[in-house]
Short mmCIF file of C-alpha atoms in Angstrom, two decimals:
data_model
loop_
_atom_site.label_atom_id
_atom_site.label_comp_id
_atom_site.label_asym_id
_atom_site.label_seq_id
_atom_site.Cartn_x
_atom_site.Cartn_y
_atom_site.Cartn_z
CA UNK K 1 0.00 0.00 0.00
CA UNK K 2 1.13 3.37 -0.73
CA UNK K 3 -0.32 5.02 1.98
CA UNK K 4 -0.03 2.56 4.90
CA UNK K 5 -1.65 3.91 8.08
CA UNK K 6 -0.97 2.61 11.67
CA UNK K 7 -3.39 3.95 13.38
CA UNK K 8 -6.22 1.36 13.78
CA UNK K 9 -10.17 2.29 14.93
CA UNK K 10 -12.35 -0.82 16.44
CA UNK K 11 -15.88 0.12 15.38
CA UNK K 12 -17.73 -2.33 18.33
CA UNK K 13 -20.95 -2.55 16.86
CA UNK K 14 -22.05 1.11 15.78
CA UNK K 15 -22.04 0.83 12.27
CA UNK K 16 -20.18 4.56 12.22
CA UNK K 17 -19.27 4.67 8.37
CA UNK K 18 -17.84 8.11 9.27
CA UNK K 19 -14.93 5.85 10.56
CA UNK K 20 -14.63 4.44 7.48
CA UNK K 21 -13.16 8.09 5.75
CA UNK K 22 -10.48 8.19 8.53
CA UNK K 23 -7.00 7.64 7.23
CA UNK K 24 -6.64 4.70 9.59
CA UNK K 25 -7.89 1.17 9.54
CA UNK K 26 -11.17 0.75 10.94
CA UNK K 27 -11.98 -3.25 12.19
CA UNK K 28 -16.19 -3.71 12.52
CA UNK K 29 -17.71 -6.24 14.72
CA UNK K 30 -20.42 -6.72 16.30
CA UNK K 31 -20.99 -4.86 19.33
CA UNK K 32 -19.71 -7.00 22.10
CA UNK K 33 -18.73 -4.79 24.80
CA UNK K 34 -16.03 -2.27 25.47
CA UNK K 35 -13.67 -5.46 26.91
CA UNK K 36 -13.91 -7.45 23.66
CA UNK K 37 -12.91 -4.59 21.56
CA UNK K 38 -10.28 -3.06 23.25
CA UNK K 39 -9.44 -7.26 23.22
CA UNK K 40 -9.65 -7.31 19.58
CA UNK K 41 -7.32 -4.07 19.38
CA UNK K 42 -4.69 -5.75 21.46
CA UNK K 43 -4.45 -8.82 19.39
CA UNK K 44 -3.83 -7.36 15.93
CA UNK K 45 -1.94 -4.40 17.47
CA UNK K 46 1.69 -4.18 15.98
CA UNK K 47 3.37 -1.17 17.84
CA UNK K 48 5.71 -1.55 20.57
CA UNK K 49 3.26 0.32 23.02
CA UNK K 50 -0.28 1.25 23.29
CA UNK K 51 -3.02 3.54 24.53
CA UNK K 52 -6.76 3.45 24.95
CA UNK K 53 -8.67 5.99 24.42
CA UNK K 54 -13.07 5.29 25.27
CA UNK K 55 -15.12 7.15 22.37
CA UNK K 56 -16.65 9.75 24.53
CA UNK K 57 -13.59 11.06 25.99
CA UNK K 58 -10.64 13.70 24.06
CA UNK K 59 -7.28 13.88 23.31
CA UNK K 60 -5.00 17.11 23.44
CA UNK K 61 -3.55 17.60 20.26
CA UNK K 62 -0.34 17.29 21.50
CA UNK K 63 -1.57 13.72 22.76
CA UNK K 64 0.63 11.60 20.48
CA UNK K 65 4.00 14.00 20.28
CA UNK K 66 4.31 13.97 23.91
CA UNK K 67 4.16 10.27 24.30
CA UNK K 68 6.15 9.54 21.22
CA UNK K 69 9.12 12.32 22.83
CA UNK K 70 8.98 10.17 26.33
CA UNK K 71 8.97 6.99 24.71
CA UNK K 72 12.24 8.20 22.39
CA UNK K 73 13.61 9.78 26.45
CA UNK K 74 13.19 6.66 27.98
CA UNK K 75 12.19 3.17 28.02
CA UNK K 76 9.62 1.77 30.15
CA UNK K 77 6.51 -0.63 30.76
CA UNK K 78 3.90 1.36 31.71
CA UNK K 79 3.65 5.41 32.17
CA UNK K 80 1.03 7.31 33.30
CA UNK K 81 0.14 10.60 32.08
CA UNK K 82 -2.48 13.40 33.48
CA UNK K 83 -5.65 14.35 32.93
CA UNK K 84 -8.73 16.40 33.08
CA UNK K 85 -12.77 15.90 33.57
CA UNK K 86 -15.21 17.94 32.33
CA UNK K 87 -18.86 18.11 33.22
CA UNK K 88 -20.05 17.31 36.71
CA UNK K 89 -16.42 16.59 37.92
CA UNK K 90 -14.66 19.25 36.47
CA UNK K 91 -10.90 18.80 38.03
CA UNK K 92 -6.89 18.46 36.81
CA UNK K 93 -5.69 14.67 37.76
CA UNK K 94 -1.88 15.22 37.59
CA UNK K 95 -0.37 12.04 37.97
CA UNK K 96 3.40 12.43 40.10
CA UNK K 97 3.74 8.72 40.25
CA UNK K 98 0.59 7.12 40.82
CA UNK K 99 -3.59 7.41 40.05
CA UNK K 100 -5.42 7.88 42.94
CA UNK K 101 -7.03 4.57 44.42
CA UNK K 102 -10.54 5.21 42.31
CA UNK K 103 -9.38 5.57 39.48
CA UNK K 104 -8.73 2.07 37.77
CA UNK K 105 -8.67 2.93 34.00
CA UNK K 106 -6.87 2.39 31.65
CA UNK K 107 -6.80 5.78 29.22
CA UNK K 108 -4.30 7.46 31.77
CA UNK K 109 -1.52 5.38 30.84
CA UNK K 110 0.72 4.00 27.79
CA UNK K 111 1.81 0.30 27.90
CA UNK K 112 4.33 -1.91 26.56
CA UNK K 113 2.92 -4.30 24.22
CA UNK K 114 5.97 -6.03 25.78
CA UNK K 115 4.40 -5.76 29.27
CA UNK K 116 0.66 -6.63 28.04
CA UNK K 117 1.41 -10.07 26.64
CA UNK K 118 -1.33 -12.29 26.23
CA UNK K 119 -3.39 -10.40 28.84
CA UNK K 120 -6.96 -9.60 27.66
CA UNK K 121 -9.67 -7.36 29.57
CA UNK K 122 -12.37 -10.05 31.09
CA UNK K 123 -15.69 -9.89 28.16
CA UNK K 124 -17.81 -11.45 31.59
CA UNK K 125 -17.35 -8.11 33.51
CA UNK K 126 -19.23 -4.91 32.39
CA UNK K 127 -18.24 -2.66 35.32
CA UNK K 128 -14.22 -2.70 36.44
CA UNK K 129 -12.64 -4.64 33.36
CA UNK K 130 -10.27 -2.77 33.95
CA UNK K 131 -9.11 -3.40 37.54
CA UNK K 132 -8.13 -7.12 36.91
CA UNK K 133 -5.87 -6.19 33.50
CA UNK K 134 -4.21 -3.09 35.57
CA UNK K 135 -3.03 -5.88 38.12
CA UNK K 136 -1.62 -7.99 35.95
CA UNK K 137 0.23 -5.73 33.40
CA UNK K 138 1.48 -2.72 35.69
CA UNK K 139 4.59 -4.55 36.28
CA UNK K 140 8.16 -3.25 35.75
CA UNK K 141 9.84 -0.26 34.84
CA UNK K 142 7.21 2.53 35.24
CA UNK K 143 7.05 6.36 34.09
CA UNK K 144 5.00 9.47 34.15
CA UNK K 145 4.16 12.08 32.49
CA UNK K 146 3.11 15.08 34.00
CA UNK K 147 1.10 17.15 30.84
CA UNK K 148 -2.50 16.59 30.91
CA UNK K 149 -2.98 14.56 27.46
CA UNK K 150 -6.79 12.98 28.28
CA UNK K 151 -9.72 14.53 28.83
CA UNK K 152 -12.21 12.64 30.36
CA UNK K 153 -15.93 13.59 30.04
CA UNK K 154 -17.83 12.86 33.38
CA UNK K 155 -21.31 13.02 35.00
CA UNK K 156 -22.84 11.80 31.77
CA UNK K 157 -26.14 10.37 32.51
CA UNK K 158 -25.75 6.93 29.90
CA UNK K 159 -22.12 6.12 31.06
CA UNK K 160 -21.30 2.91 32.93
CA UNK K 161 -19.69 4.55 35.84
CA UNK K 162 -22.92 6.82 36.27
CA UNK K 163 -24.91 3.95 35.89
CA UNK K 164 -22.65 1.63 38.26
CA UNK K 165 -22.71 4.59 41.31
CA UNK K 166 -26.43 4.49 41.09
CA UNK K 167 -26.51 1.00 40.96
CA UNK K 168 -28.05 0.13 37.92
#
């Protein structure tokens, strides 16, 4: 191909042909949960490290230099970077070494693909996926990054975590 991309979307289940004009490669499949496509990223992911990001949330636009400019400083297995919320918990989250206990997801750090393995996120689990796979691959040499790179939109009525804290 003479414009090979890298950059790869997982379209779990919306049928978002918008996705489809995005110089990147976009994988549909049926919608089976956030777990079995950030699953499905992992396994055909070729990179040396990698990043979530959830489809309601931003990126800065310096998102990508900054992490390629610590990965080129310094090797490691897993660095977090800060963040901010919007909405009903508007706040900075800078990150000096590590998240606070609550938070347990996975968009406020970069991982080795080295470090990831053949861990997967758990498809049973709709609430805290992400708690088990943090365990197991947050291992090793670890960094940070201190510039807020994620922005996180909270307090929206339809999210899981809303959902989850009024037990639904």
């Amino acid at each position: 191909e003479q414009n090979e991309c890298h950059d790869e979307k997982i379209d779990d289940g919306c049928n978002e042909l918008e996705l489809d004009k995005l110089k990147a490669k976009v994988i549909h499949q049926n919608n089976g949960g956030v777990s079995s496509a950030r699953n499905k990223g992992l396994d055909i992911a070729k990179g040396k490290y990698i990043t979530f990001i959830d489809s309601d949330d931003m990126i800065k636009s310096n998102y990508i230099e900054i992490i390629l400019n610590k990965i080129n400083e310094e090797q490691f297995d897993y660095c977090f970077f800060s963040w901010e919320a919007t909405g009903r918990n508007k706040g900075q989250y800078i990150i000096k070494n590590e998240p606070e206990k609550w938070n347990t997801s996975v968009w406020d750090c970069i991982y080795s693909k080295k470090a990831i393995g053949n861990n997967r996120f758990p498809e049973d689990k709709q609430i805290g996926e992400e708690i088990e796979f943090n365990k197991k691959v947050r291992i090793g040499k670890k960094a940070n990054i201190l510039d807020i790179l994620y922005i996180y939109q909270s307090g929206r009525e339809d999210s899981l975590t809303v959902k989850y804290s009024q037990e639904k």
